[in-house]
Tab-separated table of C-alpha atoms and ligand atoms in Angstrom:
chain	number	residue	atom	x	y	z
A	206	MET	CA	-0.060	0.104	0.061
A	207	VAL	CA	2.855	2.297	0.952
A	208	ASN	CA	4.420	1.752	-2.471
A	209	THR	CA	1.279	2.361	-4.408
A	210	LEU	CA	0.529	5.745	-2.404
A	211	ARG	CA	4.095	6.778	-3.157
A	212	ALA	CA	3.902	6.039	-6.684
A	213	LYS	CA	0.528	8.122	-6.887
A	214	PHE	CA	1.346	11.130	-4.542
A	215	GLY	CA	5.102	11.223	-4.524
A	216	SER	CA	7.815	9.383	-2.351
A	217	GLU	CA	8.444	12.314	0.119
A	218	ASN	CA	4.569	12.927	0.398
A	219	VAL	CA	3.863	9.353	2.074
A	220	ILE	CA	5.013	8.887	5.562
A	221	ALA	CA	5.168	5.141	6.569
A	222	SER	CA	5.197	4.341	10.035
A	223	ASP	CA	5.216	1.244	12.548
A	224	ILE	CA	6.692	0.145	15.733
A	225	LYS	CA	8.675	-2.363	13.719
A	226	LYS	CA	11.965	-1.887	11.943
A	227	PRO	CA	11.067	-1.197	8.177
A	228	SER	CA	12.198	-3.503	5.497
A	229	ILE	CA	15.085	-2.201	3.255
A	230	GLU	CA	12.773	-1.317	0.501
A	231	GLN	CA	10.504	0.609	2.822
A	232	ARG	CA	13.582	2.539	4.220
A	233	ASN	CA	14.830	3.482	0.796
A	234	THR	CA	11.763	4.483	-0.767
A	235	GLY	CA	10.690	7.502	1.414
A	236	PRO	CA	10.225	8.787	5.099
A	237	PHE	CA	9.620	6.119	7.605
A	238	VAL	CA	8.972	6.927	11.235
A	239	TYR	CA	8.428	5.160	14.497
A	240	ALA	CA	4.739	5.839	15.607
A	241	ASP	CA	2.881	3.874	18.395
A	242	VAL	CA	-0.755	4.431	17.891
A	243	LEU	CA	-1.303	4.476	21.702
A	244	ASN	CA	0.618	7.647	21.973
A	245	TYR	CA	-1.554	10.464	20.911
A	246	ARG	CA	0.970	13.238	21.275
A	247	ALA	CA	3.613	11.513	19.193
A	248	LEU	CA	1.057	10.887	16.389
A	249	GLU	CA	-0.107	14.460	16.544
A	250	GLN	CA	3.587	15.554	16.253
A	251	ILE	CA	3.791	13.626	13.166
A	252	VAL	CA	0.651	15.054	11.749
A	253	VAL	CA	1.965	18.686	12.398
A	254	ASP	CA	5.623	18.142	11.487
A	255	TYR	CA	4.599	16.579	8.055
A	256	GLY	CA	1.508	18.480	7.218
A	257	ILE	CA	-0.565	15.261	7.015
A	258	ASP	CA	-4.074	15.461	5.343
A	259	TRP	CA	-4.830	11.700	4.902
A	260	VAL	CA	-4.378	8.873	7.224
A	261	VAL	CA	-4.560	5.268	6.197
A	262	HIS	CA	-4.596	3.232	9.547
A	263	PHE	CA	-3.718	-0.312	9.375
A	264	SER	CA	-2.310	-0.965	12.765
A	265	ALA	CA	-4.191	-3.707	14.412
A	266	ILE	CA	-3.881	-7.066	16.414
A	267	LEU	CA	-5.564	-9.676	14.266
A	268	SER	CA	-7.943	-12.566	15.243
A	269	ALA	CA	-5.747	-15.201	16.474
A	270	ALA	CA	-3.222	-12.725	18.169
A	271	GLY	CA	-6.043	-11.035	19.784
A	272	GLU	CA	-7.294	-14.311	21.380
A	273	ARG	CA	-3.636	-14.940	22.599
A	274	ASN	CA	-3.403	-11.602	24.053
A	275	PRO	CA	-6.883	-9.859	24.614
A	276	SER	CA	-5.591	-6.907	26.437
A	277	LEU	CA	-3.116	-6.024	23.673
A	278	GLY	CA	-5.932	-6.598	21.158
A	279	LEU	CA	-8.209	-4.300	22.985
A	280	ASN	CA	-5.591	-1.631	23.487
A	281	VAL	CA	-4.169	-1.343	20.218
A	282	ASN	CA	-7.517	-1.981	18.262
A	283	MET	CA	-9.696	0.337	20.411
A	284	THR	CA	-7.320	3.088	22.061
A	285	GLY	CA	-5.133	3.074	19.018
A	286	PHE	CA	-8.095	3.580	16.681
A	287	GLN	CA	-9.729	6.309	18.852
A	288	ASN	CA	-6.427	8.061	18.937
A	289	VAL	CA	-6.315	8.253	15.184
A	290	LEU	CA	-9.945	9.227	15.086
A	291	ASP	CA	-9.489	12.140	17.461
A	292	LEU	CA	-6.453	13.201	15.581
A	293	ALA	CA	-8.675	13.304	12.262
A	294	LYS	CA	-11.227	15.267	14.044
A	295	ALA	CA	-8.680	17.829	15.516
A	296	HIS	CA	-6.776	18.220	12.287
A	297	ASN	CA	-9.313	17.769	9.631
A	298	LEU	CA	-7.851	14.503	8.182
A	299	ARG	CA	-9.598	11.925	5.774
A	300	LEU	CA	-9.213	8.615	7.562
A	301	LEU	CA	-9.374	5.379	6.118
A	302	SER	CA	-9.111	2.201	8.379
A	303	PRO	CA	-9.867	-1.441	7.352
A	304	SER	CA	-12.448	-3.550	9.093
A	305	THR	CA	-12.668	-7.194	8.341
A	306	MET	CA	-15.183	-10.083	7.650
A	307	GLY	CA	-14.005	-10.944	11.373
A	308	ALA	CA	-16.592	-8.068	12.571
A	309	PHE	CA	-19.459	-10.512	11.691
A	310	GLY	CA	-20.315	-13.473	14.132
A	311	PRO	CA	-21.844	-16.858	14.775
A	312	THR	CA	-25.317	-15.492	14.292
A	313	THR	CA	-24.635	-13.655	11.176
A	314	PRO	CA	-25.978	-15.145	7.871
A	315	LYS	CA	-22.845	-17.016	6.316
A	316	ASP	CA	-23.753	-16.890	2.640
A	317	SER	CA	-23.868	-13.567	0.645
A	318	THR	CA	-23.550	-11.799	4.135
A	319	PRO	CA	-24.884	-8.194	3.494
A	320	ASP	CA	-23.550	-4.938	4.474
A	321	LEU	CA	-25.945	-4.415	7.188
A	322	THR	CA	-26.876	-7.514	9.154
A	323	VAL	CA	-26.377	-9.230	12.558
A	324	MET	CA	-23.258	-8.265	14.058
A	325	ARG	CA	-22.358	-9.993	17.352
A	326	PRO	CA	-18.834	-11.212	16.897
A	327	ASN	CA	-17.354	-13.474	19.931
A	328	THR	CA	-13.612	-12.544	19.153
A	329	ILE	CA	-11.596	-9.629	20.675
A	330	TYR	CA	-10.822	-8.717	17.139
A	331	GLY	CA	-14.272	-8.776	15.704
A	332	ILE	CA	-15.559	-6.840	18.784
A	333	THR	CA	-12.897	-4.216	18.428
A	334	LYS	CA	-13.532	-3.867	14.722
A	335	VAL	CA	-17.231	-3.335	15.176
A	336	HIS	CA	-16.425	-0.660	17.791
A	337	MET	CA	-14.375	0.802	15.154
A	338	GLU	CA	-16.902	0.956	12.512
A	339	LEU	CA	-19.544	2.343	14.974
A	340	LEU	CA	-17.166	4.833	16.170
A	341	GLY	CA	-16.085	5.826	12.894
A	342	GLU	CA	-19.539	6.241	11.850
A	343	TYR	CA	-20.548	8.328	14.729
A	344	TYR	CA	-17.643	10.661	14.300
A	345	ARG	CA	-18.765	11.059	10.781
A	346	GLU	CA	-22.257	12.022	11.841
A	347	LYS	CA	-21.462	14.108	14.779
A	348	TYR	CA	-18.291	15.857	13.748
A	349	GLN	CA	-17.973	15.267	9.936
A	350	VAL	CA	-14.926	13.346	10.074
A	351	ASP	CA	-14.291	11.779	6.649
A	352	PHE	CA	-14.087	8.088	7.828
A	353	ARG	CA	-14.054	5.498	5.306
A	354	SER	CA	-13.531	1.533	5.797
A	355	LEU	CA	-14.021	-1.538	4.067
A	356	ARG	CA	-14.311	-5.118	5.350
A	357	TYR	CA	-11.530	-7.128	3.974
A	358	PRO	CA	-11.673	-10.946	3.356
A	359	GLY	CA	-8.489	-13.032	4.169
A	360	ILE	CA	-5.607	-11.203	2.293
A	361	ILE	CA	-3.062	-13.298	0.323
A	362	SER	CA	0.278	-11.795	-0.194
A	363	ALA	CA	3.819	-13.236	-0.755
A	364	ASP	CA	5.389	-9.940	0.136
A	365	SER	CA	5.020	-10.041	4.018
A	366	PRO	CA	4.599	-12.877	6.528
A	367	PRO	CA	1.093	-13.277	7.682
A	368	GLY	CA	0.463	-11.310	11.049
A	369	GLY	CA	-1.443	-13.674	13.424
A	370	GLY	CA	-4.792	-14.235	11.689
A	371	THR	CA	-7.161	-17.013	11.037
A	372	THR	CA	-6.773	-16.932	7.305
A	373	ASP	CA	-2.987	-17.134	7.649
A	374	TYR	CA	-3.153	-20.856	6.486
A	375	ALA	CA	-3.845	-19.477	3.100
A	376	VAL	CA	-0.308	-17.917	2.932
A	377	ASP	CA	1.598	-20.479	4.944
A	378	ILE	CA	0.460	-23.132	2.636
A	379	PHE	CA	2.348	-21.888	-0.317
A	380	HIS	CA	5.760	-21.563	1.635
A	381	ALA	CA	5.254	-25.042	2.935
A	382	ALA	CA	4.465	-26.431	-0.659
A	383	LEU	CA	7.744	-24.883	-1.757
A	384	LYS	CA	9.664	-26.249	1.362
A	385	HIS	CA	8.199	-29.627	1.992
A	386	ASN	CA	5.598	-30.177	-0.621
A	387	SER	CA	3.075	-30.800	2.239
A	388	TYR	CA	1.248	-28.800	4.814
A	389	GLU	CA	-0.506	-29.391	8.058
A	390	SER	CA	-3.755	-27.017	7.982
A	391	PHE	CA	-5.100	-25.467	11.286
A	392	LEU	CA	-8.522	-25.193	9.621
A	393	ASP	CA	-10.461	-28.238	8.446
A	394	ALA	CA	-10.745	-29.402	4.950
A	395	ASP	CA	-14.137	-27.732	4.108
A	396	THR	CA	-13.860	-24.331	5.939
A	397	ARG	CA	-14.901	-21.977	3.074
A	398	LEU	CA	-13.852	-18.390	3.697
A	399	PRO	CA	-13.764	-15.175	1.539
A	400	MET	CA	-10.087	-14.323	0.271
A	401	ALA	CA	-8.660	-11.685	-1.987
A	402	TYR	CA	-5.258	-11.150	-3.547
A	403	ILE	CA	-3.288	-8.175	-2.087
A	404	ASP	CA	-3.166	-6.465	-5.377
A	405	ASP	CA	-7.077	-6.348	-5.601
A	406	CYS	CA	-6.960	-5.317	-2.033
A	407	ILE	CA	-4.655	-2.289	-2.612
A	408	VAL	CA	-6.507	-1.247	-5.766
A	409	GLY	CA	-9.847	-1.341	-3.758
A	410	THR	CA	-8.349	0.424	-0.838
A	411	MET	CA	-7.043	3.349	-3.197
A	412	GLN	CA	-10.422	3.379	-4.778
A	413	LEU	CA	-12.086	4.153	-1.643
A	414	LEU	CA	-9.614	6.412	-0.375
A	415	GLU	CA	-9.994	8.566	-3.415
A	416	ALA	CA	-13.735	8.319	-4.211
A	417	PRO	CA	-15.514	11.544	-4.042
A	418	GLN	CA	-17.663	12.016	-0.717
A	419	GLU	CA	-20.794	12.297	-2.796
A	420	ALA	CA	-20.104	8.755	-4.259
A	421	LEU	CA	-20.314	7.269	-0.768
A	422	THR	CA	-23.631	6.037	0.370
A	423	GLN	CA	-22.428	4.386	3.365
A	424	ARG	CA	-19.147	4.485	5.323
A	425	VAL	CA	-18.205	0.853	5.677
A	426	TYR	CA	-18.345	-1.612	2.821
A	427	ASN	CA	-18.044	-5.383	2.301
A	428	VAL	CA	-15.620	-6.548	-0.317
A	429	HIS	CA	-15.315	-9.842	-1.576
A	430	ALA	CA	-13.131	-11.384	-4.470
A	431	CYS	CA	-13.163	-15.148	-4.016
A	432	ASP	CA	-13.739	-18.027	-1.658
A	433	PHE	CA	-12.387	-21.387	-1.077
A	434	SER	CA	-11.774	-24.137	1.563
A	435	PRO	CA	-8.276	-25.416	2.432
A	436	GLU	CA	-9.160	-28.738	0.492
A	437	GLU	CA	-9.989	-26.669	-2.590
A	438	LEU	CA	-6.729	-24.559	-2.265
A	439	ALA	CA	-4.730	-27.848	-1.896
A	440	GLY	CA	-6.515	-29.177	-5.138
A	441	GLU	CA	-5.389	-25.993	-6.966
A	442	ILE	CA	-1.886	-26.340	-5.601
A	443	ARG	CA	-1.718	-29.897	-6.889
A	444	ARG	CA	-2.820	-28.850	-10.324
A	445	GLN	CA	-0.278	-26.081	-10.631
A	446	HIS	CA	2.508	-27.137	-8.389
A	447	SER	CA	2.862	-30.711	-7.731
A	448	ASP	CA	0.786	-33.760	-7.880
A	449	ALA	CA	2.251	-35.095	-4.908
A	450	PHE	CA	1.544	-32.003	-2.688
A	451	ALA	CA	-0.061	-33.584	0.452
A	452	ILE	CA	-2.349	-31.788	3.018
A	453	THR	CA	-3.369	-32.984	6.535
A	454	TYR	CA	-5.739	-31.219	8.952
A	455	ARG	CA	-5.160	-30.764	12.641
A	456	PRO	CA	-7.785	-27.784	13.409
A	457	ASP	CA	-6.755	-25.590	16.569
A	458	PHE	CA	-8.528	-22.841	18.184
A	459	ARG	CA	-8.562	-20.841	14.971
A	460	GLN	CA	-11.368	-23.454	13.570
A	461	ALA	CA	-13.682	-21.971	16.111
A	462	ILE	CA	-13.033	-18.572	14.910
A	463	ALA	CA	-13.495	-19.305	11.301
A	464	ASP	CA	-16.663	-21.184	12.079
A	465	THR	CA	-18.198	-17.840	12.879
A	466	TRP	CA	-17.158	-16.136	9.745
A	467	PRO	CA	-18.990	-15.658	6.474
A	468	ARG	CA	-18.435	-18.246	3.571
A	469	THR	CA	-19.175	-15.240	1.066
A	470	MET	CA	-20.065	-11.677	1.365
A	471	ALA	CA	-22.225	-9.489	-0.708
A	472	ASP	CA	-20.382	-6.424	-2.022
A	473	GLU	CA	-22.592	-4.779	-4.388
A	474	ALA	CA	-22.456	-1.436	-2.654
A	475	ALA	CA	-18.700	-1.191	-3.041
A	476	ARG	CA	-19.016	-2.038	-6.749
A	477	ARG	CA	-21.679	0.351	-7.250
A	478	ASP	CA	-20.378	3.297	-5.244
A	479	TRP	CA	-16.681	3.223	-5.815
A	480	GLY	CA	-15.894	0.531	-8.408
A	481	TRP	CA	-14.668	-2.487	-6.398
A	482	ASN	CA	-13.758	-5.020	-9.332
A	483	PRO	CA	-11.188	-7.679	-8.017
A	484	VAL	CA	-9.637	-9.541	-10.772
A	485	PHE	CA	-7.829	-12.446	-8.964
A	486	GLY	CA	-9.741	-15.662	-8.460
A	487	THR	CA	-8.436	-18.735	-6.665
A	488	ALA	CA	-6.362	-20.003	-9.665
A	489	ASP	CA	-4.777	-16.654	-10.292
A	490	ILE	CA	-3.850	-16.257	-6.750
A	491	VAL	CA	-2.122	-19.686	-6.661
A	492	ARG	CA	-0.257	-18.936	-9.947
A	493	VAL	CA	0.987	-15.450	-8.809
A	494	MET	CA	2.060	-16.909	-5.369
A	495	PHE	CA	4.174	-19.543	-6.875
A	496	ASP	CA	5.587	-17.005	-9.397
A	497	LYS	CA	6.568	-14.824	-6.538
A	498	LEU	CA	7.859	-17.401	-3.996
A	499	GLY	CA	9.229	-19.975	-6.357
A	500	PRO	CA	12.589	-17.843	-6.728
A	501	VAL	CA	12.862	-17.336	-2.977
A	502	TYR	CA	12.953	-21.052	-2.452
A	503	SER	CA	15.278	-21.970	-5.241
A	504	PRO	CA	18.621	-23.354	-4.388
A	505	GLY	CA	20.966	-20.866	-2.764
A	506	LEU	CA	20.580	-18.783	0.337
A	507	ALA	CA	17.170	-18.903	1.753
A	508	ALA	CA	15.228	-15.717	1.928
A	509	GLU	CA	14.906	-15.851	5.803
A	510	GLU	CA	18.673	-16.321	5.969
A	511	MET	CA	19.566	-13.212	4.086
A	512	PRO	CA	20.779	-10.289	6.203
A	513	ALA	CA	18.931	-6.975	5.861
A	514	ALA	CA	21.750	-5.208	7.136
A	515	VAL	CA	25.306	-5.995	8.042
A	516	VAL	CA	27.677	-4.337	10.538
A	517	ALA	CA	31.287	-5.111	9.598
A	518	SER	CA	33.812	-4.037	12.219
B	1010	LIG	N1	-4.310	-9.552	6.378
B	1010	LIG	C1	-5.671	-9.810	6.532
B	1010	LIG	O1	-5.977	-10.889	5.854
B	1010	LIG	C2	-6.581	-8.789	6.854
B	1010	LIG	C3	-6.271	-7.555	7.342
B	1010	LIG	N2	-7.229	-6.776	7.821
B	1010	LIG	C4	-6.892	-5.447	8.513
B	1010	LIG	O2	-5.781	-4.951	7.703
B	1010	LIG	C5	-5.063	-4.179	8.652
B	1010	LIG	C6	-3.537	-4.637	8.468
B	1010	LIG	O3	-3.456	-5.946	8.671
B	1010	LIG	P1	-2.114	-6.834	8.422
B	1010	LIG	O4	-1.087	-6.006	7.634
B	1010	LIG	O5	-2.488	-8.116	7.797
B	1010	LIG	O6	-1.697	-7.000	10.002
B	1010	LIG	P2	-0.166	-7.160	10.571
B	1010	LIG	O7	-0.386	-7.913	11.955
B	1010	LIG	O8	0.675	-7.781	9.627
B	1010	LIG	O9	0.245	-5.791	10.861
B	1010	LIG	C7	-0.330	-4.923	11.866
B	1010	LIG	C8	0.648	-3.943	11.993
B	1010	LIG	O10	0.316	-3.163	13.148
B	1010	LIG	C9	1.615	-2.753	13.932
B	1010	LIG	N3	1.271	-2.381	15.354
B	1010	LIG	C10	0.897	-3.122	16.312
B	1010	LIG	N4	0.820	-2.519	17.422
B	1010	LIG	C11	1.158	-1.148	17.039
B	1010	LIG	C12	1.102	-0.211	17.776
B	1010	LIG	N5	0.806	0.143	19.168
B	1010	LIG	N6	1.423	0.946	17.182
B	1010	LIG	C13	1.786	0.985	15.720
B	1010	LIG	N7	1.767	-0.048	15.017
B	1010	LIG	C14	1.411	-1.208	15.831
B	1010	LIG	C15	2.429	-3.955	13.771
B	1010	LIG	O11	3.908	-3.809	14.104
B	1010	LIG	C16	2.199	-4.363	12.376
B	1010	LIG	O12	3.234	-3.986	11.463
B	1010	LIG	C17	-5.510	-4.446	9.863
B	1010	LIG	O13	-6.239	-3.460	10.451
B	1010	LIG	C18	-6.434	-5.693	9.865
B	1010	LIG	O14	-7.453	-5.856	10.745
B	1010	LIG	C19	-8.698	-7.071	7.783
B	1010	LIG	C20	-8.910	-8.234	7.153
B	1010	LIG	C21	-8.117	-9.111	6.707
B	1011	LIG	C1	-9.769	-11.643	7.979
B	1011	LIG	C2	-8.854	-11.236	8.952
B	1011	LIG	O1	-9.397	-9.981	9.518
B	1011	LIG	C3	-7.573	-11.601	9.168
B	1011	LIG	N1	-6.904	-12.054	8.269
B	1011	LIG	C4	-7.583	-12.673	10.269
B	1011	LIG	O2	-7.605	-13.930	10.085
B	1011	LIG	O3	-7.714	-12.253	11.629
């Protein structure tokens, strides 16, 4: 997302931030600052120092990580978001922060889940994301804060390791296929979930970010690209990569989370209002993941063994 924003708005005009050390690419392509979303004053200093107009707020503790450490999840996802929202109010910022299909819960209709429906999630992650959606809408109504959000499905990317979610299996599986030609899934064979490739996710996020106010008939939008189960993904991996690829199943606590999420989401409003139009289906995702990760696992120094920076003394 940072690269896309920099290509569009100029490298120096996009300030990337995290509490983690950036990749070499992030460091080399434009400004990168340490920013803890729990520290309002420090965030405000960045907004003032750099003359910020728009904030894209991604920081969050994902579903599985949130169940492992609920107080961290509550803190980062609720206090962190409220800090950013208050900053948006105080400095008249446009604020885009993604929500998730994890905002839905066990009593939500699972197929073609609409934008507006029962939302009673039973994970810390889901609860904090519903809080985010409602608070964002409240600030929009009450203070005219330009808050925008979209409920991502599971996002699949070769560029960064998965961050502690329930959909992580759909990234891990490609690394395991290349390393061992086998994978032990922590979700059951037939657990169908909505998914999207990162490029579709970035394009859609940019579209919503740039959409004119008058085009938006709501502030939070479902987005759906494709959906598959572990068994179907393994089948596509066998077709494209290796007949011998083997998958086994050992569901853990993440199964109970996945069981509460939609199988498919209805996203007509996103398509109509700001042009959501994903192009990657399951087979495309498998192809591009192997295209990107294949070279990483080719003979030679494994990617995870390569130093990012070296001190020679
Ligand atoms: N990856 C996915 O499949 C999906 C992601 N999303 C949403 O997209 C956003 C980004 O998700 P990912 O990149 O996958 O998550 P991630 O876990 O990879 O990245 C989250 C980032 O937040 C940062 N962070 C944690 N605590 C922080 C703090 N106190 N201050 C500043 N930064 C902090 C972490 O260092 C990390 O870089 C999140 O809001 C997530 O809810 C929504 C649905 C699906
Ligand atoms: C769908 C998400 O929000 C995320 N990938 C997770 O699994 O927690």
